[in-house]
Every structure is written in structure tokens, then in C-alpha cells.
XYZ file of C-alpha atoms in Angstrom:
486
model
C 14.655 48.826 -14.583
C 12.079 47.047 -16.714
C 14.272 43.927 -16.997
C 14.776 43.964 -13.227
C 10.929 44.211 -12.601
C 10.430 41.455 -15.209
C 12.684 39.097 -13.306
C 11.148 40.112 -9.927
C 7.595 39.601 -11.124
C 8.376 36.073 -12.341
C 10.033 35.204 -9.106
C 7.115 36.664 -7.084
C 4.519 34.683 -9.204
C 6.555 31.413 -8.956
C 7.017 31.848 -5.232
C 3.286 32.348 -4.489
C 2.273 29.516 -6.704
C 4.863 27.152 -5.241
C 3.651 28.052 -1.726
C 0.135 27.005 -2.541
C 1.193 23.757 -4.087
C 3.875 22.825 -1.525
C 1.346 22.840 1.287
C -0.845 20.405 -0.715
C 2.182 18.249 -1.676
C 3.301 18.087 1.979
C -0.149 16.912 3.007
C -0.125 13.989 0.437
C 3.556 13.160 1.265
C 3.052 12.967 5.047
C -0.162 10.900 4.714
C 1.537 8.497 2.158
C 4.329 8.118 4.621
C 1.996 7.367 7.474
C -0.051 4.931 5.573
C 3.061 3.004 4.154
C 4.500 2.798 7.744
C 1.123 1.580 9.034
C 0.691 -1.199 6.477
C 4.186 -2.461 6.680
C 4.066 -2.501 10.469
C 0.761 -4.186 10.514
C 2.190 -7.038 8.442
C 5.197 -7.348 10.832
C 2.945 -7.428 13.824
C 0.646 -9.989 12.355
C 3.577 -12.243 11.377
C 5.117 -11.841 14.898
C 1.798 -12.571 16.593
C 1.256 -15.759 14.499
C 4.836 -16.966 15.110
C 4.779 -16.334 18.915
C 1.438 -18.012 19.495
C 2.016 -20.958 17.163
C 5.331 -21.700 18.902
C 3.501 -21.643 22.212
C 0.734 -23.874 20.943
C 2.256 -26.222 18.480
C 5.934 -26.026 19.585
C 8.394 -28.214 17.614
C 5.774 -29.210 15.119
C 5.278 -25.582 14.058
C 8.995 -24.814 14.092
C 9.605 -27.637 11.688
C 7.082 -26.060 9.217
C 7.550 -22.393 9.978
C 8.989 -21.515 6.605
C 5.513 -22.181 5.079
C 4.045 -19.435 7.069
C 7.082 -17.199 6.669
C 6.650 -17.531 2.912
C 2.987 -16.443 3.154
C 3.971 -13.126 4.856
C 6.849 -12.633 2.531
C 4.486 -12.816 -0.470
C 2.002 -10.545 1.202
C 4.805 -7.891 1.860
C 6.046 -8.437 -1.789
C 2.531 -7.799 -3.088
C 2.118 -4.538 -1.051
C 5.611 -3.274 -1.968
C 5.742 -4.352 -5.681
C 2.316 -5.765 -6.681
C 3.733 -8.484 -8.866
C 2.005 -11.271 -6.934
C -1.260 -13.016 -7.871
C -2.828 -13.063 -4.378
C -5.367 -15.741 -5.252
C -2.868 -18.097 -6.747
C -0.474 -17.422 -3.797
C -3.125 -18.219 -1.222
C -4.246 -21.344 -3.045
C -0.678 -22.472 -3.130
C -0.342 -21.822 0.689
C -3.334 -24.011 1.556
C -2.226 -26.719 -0.934
C 1.226 -26.910 0.714
C -0.308 -26.773 4.244
C -2.621 -29.687 3.265
C 0.404 -31.710 2.111
C 2.141 -31.044 5.528
C -0.997 -31.724 7.517
C -1.843 -34.851 5.627
C 1.555 -36.291 6.217
C 1.246 -35.544 9.941
C -2.184 -36.973 10.412
C -1.221 -40.062 8.538
C 2.244 -40.460 9.995
C 2.106 -44.323 9.725
C 2.521 -44.008 5.929
C 5.206 -43.015 3.658
C 4.298 -40.525 0.914
C 6.169 -39.644 -2.254
C 6.276 -36.130 -3.711
C 4.140 -37.354 -6.507
C 1.514 -38.776 -4.000
C 1.433 -35.501 -2.133
C 0.967 -33.611 -5.382
C -2.101 -35.775 -5.965
C -3.357 -34.909 -2.396
C -3.099 -31.178 -3.066
C -5.425 -31.575 -6.047
C -8.163 -32.490 -3.579
C -8.064 -29.241 -1.669
C -10.871 -27.514 -3.536
C -13.063 -30.652 -3.734
C -12.689 -31.962 -0.126
C -12.450 -28.571 1.728
C -10.310 -30.074 4.443
C -9.856 -26.709 6.102
C -13.585 -25.832 6.016
C -14.727 -22.598 4.685
C -11.647 -20.668 6.030
C -9.581 -20.608 2.841
C -12.506 -19.283 0.644
C -13.332 -16.540 3.194
C -9.780 -15.611 3.892
C -8.842 -15.392 0.255
C -11.743 -12.947 -0.384
C -10.922 -10.872 2.645
C -7.179 -10.725 2.092
C -7.406 -10.058 -1.694
C -9.953 -7.199 -1.303
C -8.111 -5.660 1.639
C -4.734 -5.814 0.183
C -5.801 -4.536 -3.163
C -7.601 -1.542 -1.581
C -4.771 -0.744 0.866
C -2.042 -0.906 -1.736
C -4.054 1.098 -4.387
C -4.931 3.742 -1.786
C -1.333 4.216 -0.751
C -0.317 4.373 -4.485
C -2.987 7.023 -4.934
C -1.490 9.119 -2.180
C 1.947 8.845 -3.871
C 0.525 9.760 -7.280
C -1.239 12.824 -5.854
C 2.101 13.873 -4.173
C 4.058 13.431 -7.398
C 1.476 15.241 -9.616
C 1.380 18.244 -7.293
C 5.180 18.280 -7.110
C 5.658 18.266 -10.948
C 2.921 20.901 -11.715
C 3.958 23.261 -8.984
C 7.078 24.205 -10.884
C 5.721 27.022 -13.207
C 7.716 28.723 -15.975
C 5.684 31.774 -17.181
C 5.678 32.451 -20.931
C 6.828 35.753 -22.334
C 3.216 36.890 -22.730
C 2.490 35.938 -19.042
C 5.626 37.644 -17.827
C 4.696 40.793 -19.665
C 1.284 40.848 -17.961
C 2.783 40.182 -14.579
C 5.089 43.140 -14.826
C 2.224 45.424 -15.898
C 0.155 44.136 -13.004
C 2.657 44.261 -10.309
C 5.115 47.130 -11.063
C 3.810 49.510 -13.931
C 1.825 51.259 -11.230
C 5.100 52.450 -9.830
C 5.656 54.611 -12.959
C 2.565 56.638 -12.072
C 3.660 56.976 -8.436
C 1.060 54.482 -7.174
C 3.606 52.375 -5.305
C 1.265 51.331 -2.479
C -1.795 50.690 -4.707
C -2.356 46.956 -5.216
C -3.733 45.358 -8.408
C -7.528 44.856 -8.547
C -8.700 41.389 -7.613
C -10.519 40.700 -10.872
C -7.578 42.029 -12.888
C -5.213 39.663 -11.039
C -7.758 36.791 -11.548
C -7.669 37.253 -15.414
C -3.839 37.249 -15.392
C -3.495 34.134 -13.152
C -6.110 32.271 -15.293
C -4.089 33.053 -18.389
C -0.619 32.232 -16.751
C -2.078 29.007 -15.169
C -4.332 28.007 -18.004
C -2.728 24.597 -18.368
C -2.880 23.856 -14.721
C -6.675 24.642 -14.933
C -6.994 21.698 -17.324
C -6.018 19.225 -14.572
C -9.137 19.992 -12.577
C -11.557 17.482 -14.221
C -9.299 14.424 -13.850
C -8.104 15.699 -10.493
C -11.618 15.836 -9.095
C -12.443 12.431 -10.593
C -9.318 11.042 -8.915
C -10.280 12.580 -5.595
C -13.785 11.096 -5.786
C -12.261 7.604 -6.510
C -9.975 7.963 -3.530
C -12.890 8.813 -1.228
C -14.682 5.747 -2.586
C -11.802 3.437 -1.742
C -11.430 5.248 1.739
C -14.989 4.134 2.417
C -14.065 0.567 1.594
C -11.019 0.759 3.944
C -13.339 1.796 6.812
C -15.806 -0.899 6.038
C -15.552 -4.379 4.372
C -11.990 -3.985 3.082
C -10.408 -2.967 6.349
C -6.957 -4.494 6.238
C -6.484 -4.211 9.936
C -9.567 -6.290 10.785
C -8.231 -8.992 8.303
C -4.708 -9.167 9.495
C -5.155 -8.895 13.169
C -7.024 -12.247 13.616
C -5.334 -14.029 10.753
C -3.420 -16.320 13.254
C -6.794 -17.494 14.723
C -8.293 -18.022 11.383
C -5.346 -20.173 10.109
C -5.400 -22.138 13.363
C -9.088 -22.805 13.000
C -8.425 -24.161 9.587
C -5.706 -26.462 10.993
C -8.039 -27.735 13.639
C -10.777 -28.286 10.943
C -8.352 -30.510 9.090
C -7.377 -32.433 12.199
C -11.023 -33.126 13.146
C -11.899 -34.246 9.640
C -8.670 -36.006 8.935
C -10.217 -39.563 8.849
C -12.832 -38.648 6.233
C -10.348 -36.581 4.300
C -7.707 -39.355 4.243
C -10.244 -41.965 3.160
C -11.341 -39.925 0.134
C -7.718 -39.160 -0.785
C -6.810 -42.861 -0.540
C -9.638 -43.669 -2.876
C -8.543 -41.041 -5.344
C -4.809 -41.355 -5.207
C -4.486 -44.990 -4.232
C -3.482 -46.723 -0.977
C -0.097 -45.349 0.431
C 2.801 -47.551 1.539
C 3.002 -48.161 5.276
C 6.245 -47.156 7.188
C 8.379 -49.774 8.974
C 7.181 -50.544 12.461
C 9.982 -48.651 14.306
C 9.377 -45.498 12.563
C 5.531 -45.562 12.866
C 5.627 -45.117 16.646
C 8.099 -42.283 16.473
C 6.168 -40.473 13.705
C 2.843 -40.770 15.573
C 4.360 -39.216 18.714
C 5.750 -36.348 16.627
C 2.637 -35.760 14.552
C 0.001 -35.223 17.316
C -1.470 -31.858 17.870
C -1.542 -31.078 21.574
C -4.131 -28.192 21.801
C -6.405 -25.877 19.973
C -4.984 -22.442 19.339
C -5.798 -19.922 22.121
C -6.731 -16.596 20.668
C -5.739 -13.287 22.035
C -8.024 -11.640 24.620
C -8.563 -7.939 23.595
C -6.298 -6.587 26.366
C -3.536 -8.848 25.060
C -3.646 -7.467 21.484
C -0.306 -5.973 20.316
C -0.080 -2.193 20.019
C -1.639 -0.974 16.754
C 0.739 -0.338 13.865
C 2.543 2.940 13.718
C 0.898 4.042 16.954
C -2.469 4.652 15.272
C -5.426 2.797 13.741
C -6.641 2.500 10.213
C -9.867 4.220 11.062
C -8.055 7.232 12.416
C -5.825 7.441 9.411
C -8.632 7.191 6.883
C -10.811 9.779 8.734
C -7.921 12.235 8.534
C -7.055 11.603 4.891
C -10.797 11.850 3.911
C -10.931 15.361 5.318
C -7.725 16.300 3.460
C -9.044 14.844 0.199
C -12.259 16.916 0.457
C -10.240 20.030 1.024
C -8.093 19.174 -2.044
C -10.956 18.926 -4.518
C -11.210 21.738 -7.146
C -7.694 22.780 -6.096
C -6.518 23.521 -9.660
C -9.520 25.553 -10.753
C -9.316 27.558 -7.477
C -5.601 28.132 -7.817
C -5.742 31.400 -9.594
C -8.161 32.792 -6.891
C -5.933 31.359 -4.177
C -2.903 33.205 -5.661
C -4.811 36.465 -5.957
C -6.022 36.155 -2.312
C -2.423 36.459 -1.244
C -1.986 40.080 -0.084
C 1.270 40.410 -2.010
C -0.483 39.841 -5.380
C -3.668 41.814 -5.223
C -6.091 44.013 -3.221
C -8.973 42.226 -1.477
C -12.122 41.521 -3.506
C -14.020 44.080 -1.487
C -11.666 46.993 -2.615
C -12.736 47.265 -6.205
C -12.664 51.027 -6.662
C -9.330 51.849 -5.087
C -6.956 49.506 -6.879
C -4.677 49.305 -9.934
C -6.425 48.113 -13.122
C -3.417 48.107 -15.428
C -3.948 51.708 -16.512
C -4.787 53.676 -13.410
C -6.277 53.758 -9.915
C -9.859 52.697 -10.715
C -12.350 49.892 -11.007
C -11.376 47.012 -13.207
C -14.190 46.631 -15.931
C -13.449 43.430 -17.697
C -15.292 40.134 -16.872
C -13.205 37.362 -15.410
C -12.541 34.540 -17.918
C -13.123 30.798 -17.191
C -10.474 28.370 -16.157
C -8.412 26.124 -18.500
C -6.737 26.500 -21.856
C -9.920 26.648 -23.990
C -11.296 29.637 -22.152
C -8.285 31.864 -22.710
C -9.016 32.972 -26.318
C -10.931 36.001 -24.937
C -8.587 36.734 -21.960
C -8.172 40.509 -22.064
C -4.782 40.529 -20.181
C -2.728 37.556 -21.352
C -2.253 36.220 -24.925
C -2.466 32.442 -24.625
C -1.824 29.993 -27.482
C -4.835 27.740 -26.987
C -3.575 25.262 -29.662
C -0.677 24.012 -27.746
C -1.369 22.207 -24.475
C 1.538 21.680 -22.060
C 2.932 18.243 -22.454
C 3.775 17.932 -18.757
C 0.184 18.700 -17.837
C -1.115 16.081 -20.302
C 1.171 13.462 -18.700
C -0.124 14.360 -15.325
C -3.772 14.090 -16.620
C -2.977 10.578 -17.989
C -1.315 9.506 -14.647
C -4.423 10.590 -12.727
C -6.732 8.911 -15.291
C -4.859 5.635 -14.917
C -4.861 5.876 -11.121
C -8.627 6.608 -11.105
C -9.201 3.541 -13.113
C -7.201 1.437 -10.654
C -9.197 3.035 -7.707
C -12.436 1.984 -9.292
C -11.192 -1.584 -9.803
C -10.003 -1.628 -6.191
C -13.353 -0.335 -4.995
C -14.963 -3.357 -6.726
C -12.508 -5.763 -5.169
C -10.562 -6.435 -8.352
C -6.806 -6.826 -8.380
C -5.693 -3.740 -10.187
C -2.248 -4.863 -11.080
C -3.554 -7.152 -13.843
C -4.750 -3.891 -15.614
C -1.498 -1.975 -15.382
C -0.111 -2.696 -18.888
C -3.347 -1.948 -20.779
C -4.140 1.146 -18.767
C -0.671 2.776 -18.930
C 0.472 1.819 -22.442
C -2.690 2.277 -24.471
C -4.647 4.781 -22.450
C -8.177 5.725 -22.949
C -9.916 5.227 -26.186
C -7.424 2.883 -27.657
C -10.228 1.470 -29.878
C -9.956 -2.167 -28.549
C -13.643 -2.019 -27.649
C -13.538 -4.541 -24.823
C -12.974 -4.579 -21.007
C -9.896 -6.075 -19.496
C -11.818 -8.819 -17.670
C -13.625 -9.778 -20.952
C -10.909 -9.787 -23.513
C -8.766 -12.913 -23.814
C -5.076 -12.380 -24.351
C -3.658 -12.518 -27.792
C -1.670 -15.584 -26.893
C -4.836 -17.445 -25.798
C -6.370 -16.972 -29.197
C -3.261 -17.956 -31.073
C -2.650 -21.102 -29.017
C -5.854 -22.578 -27.979
C -9.682 -21.818 -27.821
C -11.677 -22.053 -24.589
C -12.313 -25.749 -25.039
C -8.614 -26.491 -25.104
C -8.373 -27.229 -28.825
C -5.395 -26.127 -30.782
C -5.676 -24.460 -34.129
C -5.001 -27.726 -35.974
C -7.656 -29.526 -33.883
C -10.206 -26.943 -34.774
C -9.284 -27.246 -38.535
C -9.773 -30.968 -38.330
C -13.089 -30.699 -36.485
C -14.304 -28.288 -39.200
C -13.661 -30.987 -41.817
C -10.387 -29.775 -43.155
C -7.455 -32.221 -42.519
C -4.483 -30.591 -40.781
C -2.294 -31.950 -43.595
C -4.164 -29.843 -46.168
C -3.339 -26.439 -44.672
C 0.264 -26.192 -46.201
C -1.183 -26.742 -49.645
C -4.047 -24.349 -49.213
C -1.692 -21.490 -48.181
C -0.357 -20.752 -51.694
C -4.028 -20.774 -53.081
C -4.979 -18.081 -50.587
C -1.980 -15.968 -51.556
C -2.924 -16.088 -55.179
C -6.440 -15.215 -54.468
C -5.298 -12.305 -52.405
C -3.148 -10.852 -55.229
C -5.974 -11.276 -57.677
C -8.351 -9.421 -55.490
C -5.833 -6.641 -54.950
C -5.501 -6.155 -58.681
C -9.228 -6.189 -59.149
C -9.539 -3.492 -56.512
C -6.892 -1.335 -58.286
């Protein structure tokens, strides 16, 4: 009978904890799915919108160069899905390639080699042929995509953490306490008397001690998610960046066309005069290379349906509410379990409940949450020296994600911090921030002025040739010093 009750109490405990966690997991899983669908559909809509309007406006000219724009959206999608794209470099490359195409079109009477066009692309930053559009768009796209992708990742991490932690395996001591709380009253004929609320609370805090240790990092993570959510509602709103991207790129193209004479003259000065095309090909090239009209932007009523049948503002408002509700989930989990009528009497019924010995008031104080507070738990013996490895891993996952959230909040591309965050963790002793520390390879190869190790040796007054002869000397000195030390 005792064995039967032991198994039953474990199943009852696991079932109630699982129910509490499953609801939270479902919330994060459904919101992640909705956000993911929204972002992907938003990109699809933006690409389709640009393609449709550029075909109407530029016709054959656009179709001949459409792969340039297709590559842009492919890279944006690849960044969102995998993150292994440097957004700034990718956008710089897009404008450089667009300049090459545009330069050839507005100077269609000339023949340009690949080498010449490569020289042209070097003038992108200096001449600003597209006006201020590339700089503004790069800032907007980078911030919006970093925030959107990191926020979606955060929802997935929250879902996974809850999923892993929700599977509880009570220890022998916990199971013993559960049987005593839930079924020992039957031996005294008190079948209908439920455990006292505070009695239940102490047992749950002992059985869920490791889960309680998640609370600090979980709350920090929730706060960071709420910070990024505010960015998504405001300056980092990916919807407000992607909807008019076709208009912005078209404005840049028109800037280039209007300033083509000045731009061409400066390029010719820097890259040298190009070779003219034969007379027959000039007339054909000029007729093919003329832009017919300025891009006509959408009127509001013509805008395509918002992605996934909703808007970013509505999604973020909903998620913010759920995030606020999820705060302090792990520290309140023992109370949530005891609030279940299957587990304990209500907190107002303190005198007519099972206290582990009889039908009377429970007199012990309720212990705090977390492993460290269970040394004085009067109901469950807990080994406070052995933290749960699974819980520690989830703490680290939350800590890494919180760090990424903070970077995203500041507009920094989080993926360049992935390796250092996840491999070394907090307190690795390196003593420097990711943005400030040069890579190991940078120090080994060159200094910031571009000098190699041998160049620096020469500039310091030591000929590079002398280094091979000095090496044995240093070795001997090292051995002597070691012996002196001994």
C-alpha cells in the first residue's frame, strides 16, 4: 500500500507541476510561431512589392538586373534564419554592386572592364552617389533585423527552458515527504482532510529547490525581453523599415541618375578615362540605358495586407503582457502548485487541515525559495551542496540570451558575440568587452597600423635577421632563471 501511494504521490506531483509549466511553454511556443511567421511573411511581401513596382516602373532594365535585388532579400532572409550574415558588409556590397550597374547604364557610350568597375565601387563612400539613403537604410535595417531576430530567438529560448525544466524527477526524500503530505492522513481516517497550505509550501519549496534557482536569471531575461519589445515598437520597428524599402531604394537610384554627370567626372578623374564603344553600339546602349520615370510609391490604401494577418505593434503588445505575467514564475511555482485544490487546503483554512501529524494548524515557518534556503526546511531533506546540472545549463542559456538582448537593445549585432558568450560564459577572466578586445589573430599578424611583427622589430632598432640568433639566447636565459627560482 505504501509503495502504491509512493508512486501515486510522485505522479500527482509531476502532473500538477507539468500543468503549470505546460501553460507557460504553450504561451511562448505560440508567440514564437506567430512572430516567426510574421517576420518571414514581411520579407516575402517586401520583396514581392519591390519586384512588382520595379517591373512596372523600370521594365526590362530592372529585369536585366533583378538578381541584384533578389540577392539582397535572400541575404536578409538568411540573416533572420541563421544569423551568419554581416548585415553592414552585405548592404555595403549591395550598394557597391548597384553603383557598378548604374554607372554602366548612365555612361552607356563607354566600355568598362571588371577592373574599372571595381575601381568605381571604391568611390561609393566618398562620392555618395545614392545620397544619404545607404547610410540611413543600413542603420535602420541593421537595428531592426538584429532586434527582430534576437526577440524571436528569446521567445524560442524561453519555450525550451520551460520545456526542459517542467520535467521533474522527485528525489527519494522528496517522495517520502509527498507521501506523508498526501496519503498518510488516510491511516488516521482523515481521507477528506487536505494538507495545510504552509505545510504544502515547505514541501514544494524543498522538492522544487533547484527550479527556484532559475528565478534571478529568468527575471533578468524577462526584463531584457521587455526592453527589446520597446525597441520593436519604436525606432527598431522592422515593419516600418521593410514596408517602404522599395521607395527608399528607388529614391537612391534617382539620386544617382540626377547626379550622374558629377559622379562620372570624379570617377573618370580617379580611375582614368574609359574606352568609348564603337558608334553602332553607342546608340543602342543609350536607348537601353535610359530611366523612364521616377518610382511611384504606394498610396496607403494600396499597401499589401500586413504579414500573417496582423501587425508588429499588435504582436508586441500581446507578448509584453505575457512576459509581465511570466515574471517570478519559478519563485511562485511552489505556491502555484499548492493553490491547486488537489494538493492542499486553501490558505484561509489553517486550523482544519493535515499538518503531517494530525488535523491541526501547521506551526513551522515557510522556508525561502532556492537550494541555499533549504538547509532548514523542516519537511524535506535537501542536499544543498549538489546543484542540478540541467538547471545550471538553463541558467547559462538564459544568461547568454539576456546578454544578446542587451546588445540588440543597443543596436549591436549580437551574432558576433555568440562564440565568446556561449563557450567562455560569465567571469572567464579575460577582463575586456567584446567590442574592445582585438582577436588573437589580429595581434599575431599585424598591429593596428598594419605593420607585421618583423616590421615592428625593425622599427624598434632590431634587424629582422637577428631574431633567429636571439632565440637560443632567450631559451638559455629562461633555463637559468628557472634554476635560480628552484
